[in-house]
mmCIF file of C-alpha atoms in Angstrom:
data_model
loop_
_atom_site.group_PDB
_atom_site.id
_atom_site.type_symbol
_atom_site.label_atom_id
_atom_site.label_comp_id
_atom_site.label_asym_id
_atom_site.label_seq_id
_atom_site.Cartn_x
_atom_site.Cartn_y
_atom_site.Cartn_z
ATOM 1 C CA ARG G 174 -29.480 -2.347 -6.354
ATOM 2 C CA GLY G 175 -30.855 0.519 -5.160
ATOM 3 C CA ALA G 176 -31.126 4.800 -5.947
ATOM 4 C CA GLN G 177 -30.321 7.605 -3.704
ATOM 5 C CA ASP G 178 -29.930 5.653 -0.266
ATOM 6 C CA ILE G 179 -33.237 3.110 -1.115
ATOM 7 C CA THR G 180 -32.405 -0.466 -2.038
ATOM 8 C CA VAL G 181 -33.836 -3.178 -3.523
ATOM 9 C CA SER G 182 -34.861 -6.676 -3.766
ATOM 10 C CA SER G 183 -36.066 -7.059 -6.960
ATOM 11 C CA ALA G 184 -39.499 -9.421 -7.923
ATOM 12 C CA ALA G 185 -37.976 -9.900 -11.470
ATOM 13 C CA MET G 186 -34.118 -11.409 -10.486
ATOM 14 C CA LYS G 187 -35.704 -13.077 -7.395
ATOM 15 C CA TRP G 188 -38.214 -14.581 -10.358
ATOM 16 C CA LEU G 189 -36.450 -15.280 -13.047
ATOM 17 C CA TYR G 190 -33.275 -15.967 -11.590
ATOM 18 C CA MET G 191 -32.963 -19.680 -11.119
ATOM 19 C CA ARG G 192 -35.711 -20.412 -13.697
ATOM 20 C CA CYS G 193 -33.558 -18.875 -16.502
ATOM 21 C CA ALA G 194 -30.547 -20.138 -15.311
ATOM 22 C CA VAL G 195 -31.667 -23.204 -15.065
ATOM 23 C CA GLY G 196 -32.850 -23.000 -18.343
ATOM 24 C CA CYS G 197 -30.423 -21.926 -19.933
ATOM 25 C CA GLN G 198 -27.994 -25.100 -18.328
ATOM 26 C CA ARG G 199 -30.716 -27.074 -19.812
ATOM 27 C CA GLY G 200 -29.438 -25.747 -23.025
ATOM 28 C CA ASN G 201 -32.806 -22.801 -23.763
ATOM 29 C CA GLY G 202 -30.979 -20.439 -26.118
ATOM 30 C CA THR G 203 -34.574 -18.561 -24.849
ATOM 31 C CA ALA G 204 -33.127 -18.361 -22.060
ATOM 32 C CA CYS G 205 -29.463 -17.832 -21.826
ATOM 33 C CA GLN G 206 -30.723 -14.363 -23.103
ATOM 34 C CA CYS G 207 -33.164 -13.900 -19.951
ATOM 35 C CA VAL G 208 -29.936 -14.560 -18.036
ATOM 36 C CA SER G 209 -27.804 -12.601 -20.276
ATOM 37 C CA ASN G 210 -30.383 -9.473 -19.505
ATOM 38 C CA LEU G 211 -30.382 -9.847 -15.670
ATOM 39 C CA CYS G 212 -27.313 -9.208 -15.909
ATOM 40 C CA VAL G 213 -27.353 -6.105 -18.083
ATOM 41 C CA LEU G 214 -30.531 -4.840 -15.540
ATOM 42 C CA GLN G 215 -27.520 -4.943 -13.246
ATOM 43 C CA LEU G 216 -25.450 -2.195 -15.149
ATOM 44 C CA TYR G 217 -22.626 -5.310 -15.444
ATOM 45 C CA ASP G 218 -22.145 -5.629 -11.810
ATOM 46 C CA TYR G 219 -19.065 -7.085 -11.463
ATOM 47 C CA GLN G 220 -20.629 -8.004 -8.001
ATOM 48 C CA ALA G 221 -24.156 -9.571 -8.976
ATOM 49 C CA ALA G 222 -23.976 -13.503 -9.190
ATOM 50 C CA VAL G 223 -26.198 -13.161 -12.139
ATOM 51 C CA CYS G 224 -23.427 -11.168 -14.065
ATOM 52 C CA THR G 225 -20.313 -13.927 -12.459
ATOM 53 C CA PHE G 226 -22.851 -16.852 -13.689
ATOM 54 C CA VAL G 227 -23.182 -15.532 -16.975
ATOM 55 C CA GLN G 228 -19.633 -15.212 -17.717
ATOM 56 C CA GLU G 229 -18.963 -18.477 -16.597
ATOM 57 C CA LEU G 230 -21.579 -20.016 -18.724
ATOM 58 C CA PHE G 231 -19.675 -17.846 -21.394
ATOM 59 C CA ARG G 232 -16.674 -19.233 -21.474
ATOM 60 C CA ALA G 233 -17.311 -22.423 -20.523
ATOM 61 C CA ASN G 234 -19.292 -22.621 -24.299
ATOM 62 C CA PRO G 235 -19.202 -19.170 -26.185
ATOM 63 C CA GLU G 236 -21.404 -20.665 -28.518
ATOM 64 C CA LYS G 237 -24.745 -20.785 -26.894
ATOM 65 C CA MET G 238 -24.508 -17.816 -24.734
ATOM 66 C CA PRO G 239 -24.999 -14.209 -25.870
ATOM 67 C CA TRP G 240 -22.036 -12.549 -26.532
ATOM 68 C CA LEU G 241 -22.248 -9.321 -23.564
ATOM 69 C CA TYR G 242 -18.916 -8.651 -23.233
ATOM 70 C CA TYR G 243 -15.535 -7.565 -25.582
ATOM 71 C CA ALA G 244 -12.937 -8.182 -23.192
ATOM 72 C CA PRO G 245 -10.095 -10.155 -23.184
ATOM 73 C CA GLU G 246 -10.659 -7.943 -26.357
ATOM 74 C CA ARG G 247 -8.638 -4.792 -25.660
ATOM 75 C CA PRO G 248 -10.264 -1.317 -25.564
ATOM 76 C CA SER G 249 -7.846 0.090 -28.207
ATOM 77 C CA GLN G 250 -8.094 -2.924 -30.530
ATOM 78 C CA THR G 251 -11.978 -2.491 -30.325
ATOM 79 C CA LEU G 252 -12.405 0.968 -30.316
ATOM 80 C CA THR G 253 -9.885 0.972 -33.780
ATOM 81 C CA ASN G 254 -11.772 -1.550 -35.705
ATOM 82 C CA ALA G 255 -10.740 -0.754 -39.116
ATOM 83 C CA ALA G 256 -13.894 -3.657 -40.574
ATOM 84 C CA LEU G 257 -16.235 -1.131 -42.179
ATOM 85 C CA ASN G 258 -15.284 -0.081 -45.891
ATOM 86 C CA TRP G 259 -16.532 2.341 -46.319
ATOM 87 C CA ARG G 260 -15.410 5.629 -48.137
ATOM 88 C CA LEU G 261 -17.847 8.138 -47.084
ATOM 89 C CA ASN G 262 -18.823 12.147 -48.112
ATOM 90 C CA PHE G 263 -20.964 14.374 -46.413
ATOM 91 C CA ALA G 264 -24.056 13.219 -48.299
ATOM 92 C CA ASP G 265 -23.389 9.818 -47.446
ATOM 93 C CA VAL G 266 -25.275 8.602 -44.563
ATOM 94 C CA LEU G 267 -24.367 5.862 -41.638
ATOM 95 C CA VAL G 268 -27.480 2.634 -41.770
ATOM 96 C CA PHE G 269 -27.543 0.805 -37.891
ATOM 97 C CA TRP G 270 -29.875 -2.078 -36.900
ATOM 98 C CA LEU G 271 -31.042 -2.911 -33.752
ATOM 99 C CA ALA G 272 -31.177 -6.295 -32.635
ATOM 100 C CA SER G 273 -34.200 -6.455 -30.113
ATOM 101 C CA TYR G 274 -34.866 -9.032 -27.024
ATOM 102 C CA SER G 275 -37.549 -8.644 -24.345
ATOM 103 C CA LEU G 276 -36.752 -9.205 -20.321
ATOM 104 C CA GLU G 277 -37.599 -13.121 -20.817
ATOM 105 C CA GLY G 278 -35.040 -13.802 -23.430
ATOM 106 C CA ALA G 279 -37.996 -13.596 -26.885
ATOM 107 C CA TRP G 280 -36.782 -13.023 -30.173
ATOM 108 C CA LEU G 281 -38.283 -9.350 -31.376
ATOM 109 C CA GLY G 282 -37.066 -8.957 -34.917
ATOM 110 C CA TRP G 283 -34.630 -6.719 -36.115
ATOM 111 C CA GLN G 284 -35.394 -2.872 -35.760
ATOM 112 C CA ARG G 285 -33.472 0.250 -38.502
ATOM 113 C CA LEU G 286 -32.178 2.530 -35.982
ATOM 114 C CA GLU G 287 -33.840 5.764 -36.383
ATOM 115 C CA SER G 288 -34.380 8.187 -33.224
ATOM 116 C CA GLN G 289 -34.762 4.839 -30.725
ATOM 117 C CA LEU G 290 -31.451 5.842 -28.773
ATOM 118 C CA ASP G 291 -32.547 9.378 -28.809
ATOM 119 C CA PRO G 292 -34.476 10.061 -25.602
ATOM 120 C CA CYS G 293 -35.259 13.855 -26.357
ATOM 121 C CA SER G 294 -36.616 12.322 -30.342
ATOM 122 C CA ARG G 295 -39.073 10.024 -27.844
ATOM 123 C CA ALA G 296 -40.826 11.412 -25.358
ATOM 124 C CA GLY G 297 -39.019 14.953 -24.864
ATOM 125 C CA THR G 298 -39.501 18.560 -24.291
ATOM 126 C CA SER G 299 -36.249 20.686 -26.001
ATOM 127 C CA SER G 300 -35.160 23.809 -25.898
ATOM 128 C CA LYS G 301 -34.044 23.408 -29.282
ATOM 129 C CA PRO G 302 -35.873 22.225 -32.775
ATOM 130 C CA HIS G 303 -35.738 18.595 -32.728
ATOM 131 C CA SER G 304 -34.111 17.128 -36.151
ATOM 132 C CA LEU G 305 -34.820 14.783 -38.226
ATOM 133 C CA PRO G 306 -34.456 11.404 -37.087
ATOM 134 C CA SER G 307 -31.760 11.019 -39.663
ATOM 135 C CA ALA G 308 -29.671 14.123 -39.251
ATOM 136 C CA TRP G 309 -26.916 12.478 -36.799
ATOM 137 C CA ARG G 310 -26.799 9.655 -39.037
ATOM 138 C CA ARG G 311 -25.310 11.882 -41.928
ATOM 139 C CA PHE G 312 -21.820 11.681 -42.135
ATOM 140 C CA GLY G 313 -20.262 14.595 -40.504
ATOM 141 C CA SER G 314 -23.337 15.825 -38.473
ATOM 142 C CA SER G 315 -22.274 16.245 -35.121
ATOM 143 C CA LEU G 316 -25.290 17.434 -33.116
ATOM 144 C CA ARG G 317 -26.167 17.604 -29.574
ATOM 145 C CA SER G 318 -29.432 17.889 -27.804
ATOM 146 C CA GLU G 319 -31.415 18.362 -24.237
ATOM 147 C CA CYS G 320 -34.704 18.316 -22.900
ATOM 148 C CA ASN G 321 -36.635 17.009 -19.873
ATOM 149 C CA ILE G 322 -38.599 14.191 -20.300
ATOM 150 C CA LEU G 323 -41.950 13.009 -19.069
ATOM 151 C CA ALA G 324 -41.541 10.686 -16.125
ATOM 152 C CA SER G 325 -44.864 8.873 -17.409
ATOM 153 C CA SER G 326 -43.129 7.592 -20.658
ATOM 154 C CA VAL G 327 -39.860 6.167 -18.821
ATOM 155 C CA LEU G 328 -42.283 4.093 -17.092
ATOM 156 C CA ASP G 329 -44.974 3.200 -19.594
ATOM 157 C CA CYS G 330 -41.734 2.122 -21.977
ATOM 158 C CA GLY G 331 -40.179 0.484 -18.205
ATOM 159 C CA HIS G 332 -42.901 -1.670 -17.949
ATOM 160 C CA ARG G 333 -41.430 -3.790 -21.025
ATOM 161 C CA PRO G 334 -37.608 -2.850 -21.411
ATOM 162 C CA VAL G 335 -36.280 -4.224 -24.454
ATOM 163 C CA PHE G 336 -32.992 -5.324 -24.525
ATOM 164 C CA TYR G 337 -30.735 -4.002 -27.753
ATOM 165 C CA ASP G 338 -27.534 -4.985 -29.997
ATOM 166 C CA LEU G 339 -26.373 -2.284 -32.138
ATOM 167 C CA PHE G 340 -24.289 -2.790 -35.515
ATOM 168 C CA VAL G 341 -23.830 -0.542 -38.066
ATOM 169 C CA GLU G 342 -24.166 -1.511 -41.624
ATOM 170 C CA ASN G 343 -20.948 -2.356 -44.112
ATOM 171 C CA THR G 344 -20.968 -1.978 -48.068
ATOM 172 C CA ASP G 345 -21.690 -5.326 -48.664
ATOM 173 C CA GLY G 346 -24.361 -5.563 -46.229
ATOM 174 C CA SER G 347 -22.746 -7.983 -43.593
ATOM 175 C CA LEU G 348 -23.715 -6.034 -40.171
ATOM 176 C CA VAL G 349 -20.724 -5.163 -37.482
ATOM 177 C CA PRO G 350 -21.259 -5.197 -33.837
ATOM 178 C CA VAL G 351 -21.039 -1.510 -32.286
ATOM 179 C CA PRO G 352 -19.280 -1.193 -28.754
ATOM 180 C CA VAL G 353 -21.342 0.137 -25.827
ATOM 181 C CA ARG G 354 -19.312 2.294 -22.478
ATOM 182 C CA ILE G 355 -21.929 2.525 -19.756
ATOM 183 C CA LEU G 356 -20.576 5.154 -17.557
ATOM 184 C CA ASN G 357 -22.315 3.833 -14.567
ATOM 185 C CA ILE G 358 -19.966 0.432 -14.264
ATOM 186 C CA VAL G 359 -18.475 1.065 -11.436
ATOM 187 C CA THR G 360 -15.701 -2.097 -10.743
ATOM 188 C CA GLN G 361 -12.936 -2.589 -7.375
ATOM 189 C CA SER G 362 -10.775 0.455 -9.565
ATOM 190 C CA GLY G 363 -13.623 2.484 -9.487
ATOM 191 C CA ARG G 364 -15.482 4.433 -12.755
ATOM 192 C CA PRO G 365 -13.773 2.883 -15.408
ATOM 193 C CA ASN G 366 -16.052 3.801 -18.570
ATOM 194 C CA LEU G 367 -15.548 7.902 -17.229
ATOM 195 C CA ASN G 368 -12.382 8.464 -18.832
ATOM 196 C CA LEU G 369 -10.490 10.882 -16.791
ATOM 197 C CA GLY G 370 -7.559 12.805 -18.054
ATOM 198 C CA ASP G 371 -8.699 10.183 -21.458
ATOM 199 C CA SER G 372 -7.492 7.268 -21.231
ATOM 200 C CA GLU G 373 -9.406 4.244 -22.432
ATOM 201 C CA ALA G 374 -7.379 1.240 -21.867
ATOM 202 C CA ASP G 375 -9.127 0.324 -18.937
ATOM 203 C CA ASP G 376 -12.621 0.706 -20.464
ATOM 204 C CA ILE G 377 -15.323 -1.891 -20.294
ATOM 205 C CA LEU G 378 -17.010 -2.395 -23.462
ATOM 206 C CA VAL G 379 -19.806 -4.347 -23.780
ATOM 207 C CA ARG G 380 -22.671 -5.044 -26.543
ATOM 208 C CA ARG G 381 -26.609 -5.189 -24.663
ATOM 209 C CA PHE G 382 -28.364 -2.518 -23.190
ATOM 210 C CA MET G 383 -31.545 -1.211 -22.624
ATOM 211 C CA MET G 384 -33.472 2.030 -22.754
ATOM 212 C CA CYS G 385 -35.504 2.270 -19.623
ATOM 213 C CA ASP G 386 -36.137 -0.248 -16.905
ATOM 214 C CA ALA G 387 -39.429 -0.180 -14.438
ATOM 215 C CA VAL G 388 -39.245 -3.768 -13.717
ATOM 216 C CA SER G 389 -36.274 -4.498 -11.523
ATOM 217 C CA GLY G 390 -36.520 -1.707 -9.139
ATOM 218 C CA ARG G 391 -39.982 -3.325 -7.653
ATOM 219 C CA GLU G 392 -40.727 -5.775 -4.951
ATOM 220 C CA SER G 393 -43.107 -8.006 -3.946
ATOM 221 C CA GLY G 394 -45.508 -7.422 -2.259
ATOM 222 C CA PRO G 395 -47.846 -10.480 -0.144
ATOM 223 C CA GLY G 396 -48.568 -12.024 -3.238
ATOM 224 C CA GLY G 397 -45.226 -13.083 -3.326
ATOM 225 C CA PRO G 398 -42.546 -12.496 -6.996
ATOM 226 C CA GLY G 399 -44.264 -14.076 -8.682
ATOM 227 C CA GLU G 400 -46.852 -11.802 -9.105
ATOM 228 C CA ALA G 401 -45.611 -8.767 -8.641
ATOM 229 C CA TYR G 402 -43.776 -9.523 -11.302
ATOM 230 C CA LEU G 403 -46.220 -11.214 -13.648
ATOM 231 C CA ASP G 404 -49.083 -8.916 -12.172
ATOM 232 C CA GLY G 405 -47.187 -5.102 -12.217
ATOM 233 C CA THR G 406 -48.401 -5.659 -8.075
ATOM 234 C CA GLY G 407 -46.161 -5.319 -6.010
ATOM 235 C CA TYR G 408 -44.176 -1.739 -4.834
ATOM 236 C CA LEU G 409 -42.453 -0.086 -7.623
ATOM 237 C CA ARG G 410 -39.428 1.821 -5.965
ATOM 238 C CA VAL G 411 -36.872 2.631 -7.975
ATOM 239 C CA VAL G 412 -37.158 4.051 -11.932
ATOM 240 C CA ARG G 413 -33.797 3.625 -14.425
ATOM 241 C CA TRP G 414 -33.488 5.726 -17.667
ATOM 242 C CA ALA G 415 -31.402 5.779 -20.266
ATOM 243 C CA ALA G 416 -30.876 10.339 -19.446
ATOM 244 C CA HIS G 417 -27.359 10.822 -22.052
ATOM 245 C CA LEU G 418 -26.476 8.952 -24.335
ATOM 246 C CA ALA G 419 -23.671 9.584 -27.020
ATOM 247 C CA VAL G 420 -23.353 8.362 -30.649
ATOM 248 C CA GLN G 421 -18.919 8.311 -31.192
ATOM 249 C CA VAL G 422 -17.961 8.123 -34.748
ATOM 250 C CA ARG G 423 -13.916 8.611 -35.273
ATOM 251 C CA VAL G 424 -12.554 9.232 -38.693
ATOM 252 C CA ARG G 425 -9.748 6.827 -39.636
ATOM 253 C CA PRO G 426 -6.104 9.023 -39.726
ATOM 254 C CA THR G 427 -5.928 7.555 -43.267
ATOM 255 C CA GLY G 428 -8.900 9.959 -44.277
ATOM 256 C CA GLU G 429 -10.841 9.601 -47.232
ATOM 257 C CA GLY G 430 -13.436 9.547 -45.552
ATOM 258 C CA GLN G 431 -13.065 5.853 -43.767
ATOM 259 C CA ILE G 432 -13.985 5.535 -40.405
ATOM 260 C CA TYR G 433 -13.196 2.703 -37.631
ATOM 261 C CA VAL G 434 -16.708 1.408 -36.035
ATOM 262 C CA PRO G 435 -18.300 3.764 -33.801
ATOM 263 C CA SER G 436 -19.401 3.475 -30.212
ATOM 264 C CA VAL G 437 -21.944 4.644 -27.732
ATOM 265 C CA SER G 438 -21.697 5.836 -24.448
ATOM 266 C CA ILE G 439 -24.933 5.850 -22.009
ATOM 267 C CA ALA G 440 -25.618 6.831 -18.971
ATOM 268 C CA TYR G 441 -27.792 5.779 -16.651
ATOM 269 C CA ALA G 442 -29.755 7.895 -14.151
ATOM 270 C CA GLU G 443 -32.501 6.715 -10.798
ATOM 271 C CA LYS G 444 -35.125 8.062 -9.380
ATOM 272 C CA ARG G 445 -37.454 6.771 -6.702
ATOM 273 C CA ALA G 446 -40.770 5.864 -8.079
ATOM 274 C CA ASP G 447 -42.327 8.133 -4.721
ATOM 275 C CA ASN G 448 -40.506 11.113 -6.110
ATOM 276 C CA LEU G 449 -42.172 10.834 -9.495
ATOM 277 C CA GLN G 450 -45.491 12.830 -9.468
ATOM 278 C CA GLU G 451 -47.828 13.090 -12.201
ATOM 279 C CA GLY G 452 -46.179 15.579 -14.597
ATOM 280 C CA THR G 453 -42.718 15.120 -13.323
ATOM 281 C CA SER G 454 -39.937 15.653 -16.232
ATOM 282 C CA ILE G 455 -36.262 14.428 -15.599
ATOM 283 C CA PRO G 456 -33.390 15.141 -17.772
ATOM 284 C CA GLY G 457 -32.255 13.461 -21.346
ATOM 285 C CA SER G 458 -29.324 14.497 -23.560
ATOM 286 C CA PHE G 459 -28.556 13.341 -26.791
ATOM 287 C CA ALA G 460 -25.067 13.631 -28.621
ATOM 288 C CA ALA G 461 -23.291 12.534 -31.653
ATOM 289 C CA GLU G 462 -19.863 13.285 -32.388
ATOM 290 C CA TYR G 463 -18.165 13.011 -35.384
ATOM 291 C CA SER G 464 -14.432 13.558 -34.822
ATOM 292 C CA MET G 465 -9.892 12.675 -35.636
ATOM 293 C CA ASP G 466 -9.376 11.170 -32.321
ATOM 294 C CA ALA G 467 -10.821 10.334 -29.091
ATOM 295 C CA SER G 468 -10.400 13.863 -27.574
ATOM 296 C CA GLY G 469 -13.738 14.654 -27.162
ATOM 297 C CA TYR G 470 -15.755 11.712 -25.581
ATOM 298 C CA TRP G 471 -17.708 12.886 -22.575
ATOM 299 C CA THR G 472 -15.312 12.153 -18.952
ATOM 300 C CA ALA G 473 -18.228 13.511 -16.344
ATOM 301 C CA VAL G 474 -21.634 13.322 -16.935
#
């Protein structure tokens, strides 16, 4: 992986990949979460060995592996999932939950979603007043905020990245998975998730994501990959963060306040660590969009 013409030989990948892969093959559920998280760190790169490995394990034993990819389900099916039974009005607030894991696969528990997905509420300064964390979750409340985030906050967050699976609560309290569209995903045919021409037919929709990463861009030092990963030594080359994030809620054509299962789009940015001086700020934005169709989806970042 790399940023701005830098290629990184990741100490974390060297230290964790074989350990987690072997542990997973031996039936260790935490190790299966770990190796899946390593694929997420690669932004689901189809050429990455760890992502190929994870997909092979899932095909062989889906009950024991985390669910990462919606495929082979067609994007049109995923994005028009009518599993939610709500009949919403403008006073109703959608409730989301995050299942959270550490990089090494440990279960960190459930978090009720407040502002965790908004880079501008965590550590940014925006030209617009901050809305309450629940504002965008109120049915029909589209909004957009842009900000500059202190690089130091991304580094602090990224030293222990947390991996999330997002769910929306249904009328009976059950949780329905929310699909994620990572705009950086590259395949042999290009970047399908940019939706140029508003085409969703080739979208690659996934489950798991992280907000920041200052781990996979660290190279080994004289002490080798274990010391670099475990003690934070070595050489930090690249930092990655979820710079632009949008939640999309589409109202079903039947009306009556019924919606499809929401979706989330994320665009990650990378920066060389040697360009992150004290006080450096980096861009961020958050959007929530309620619409009757997909015409408002991002086509570029």
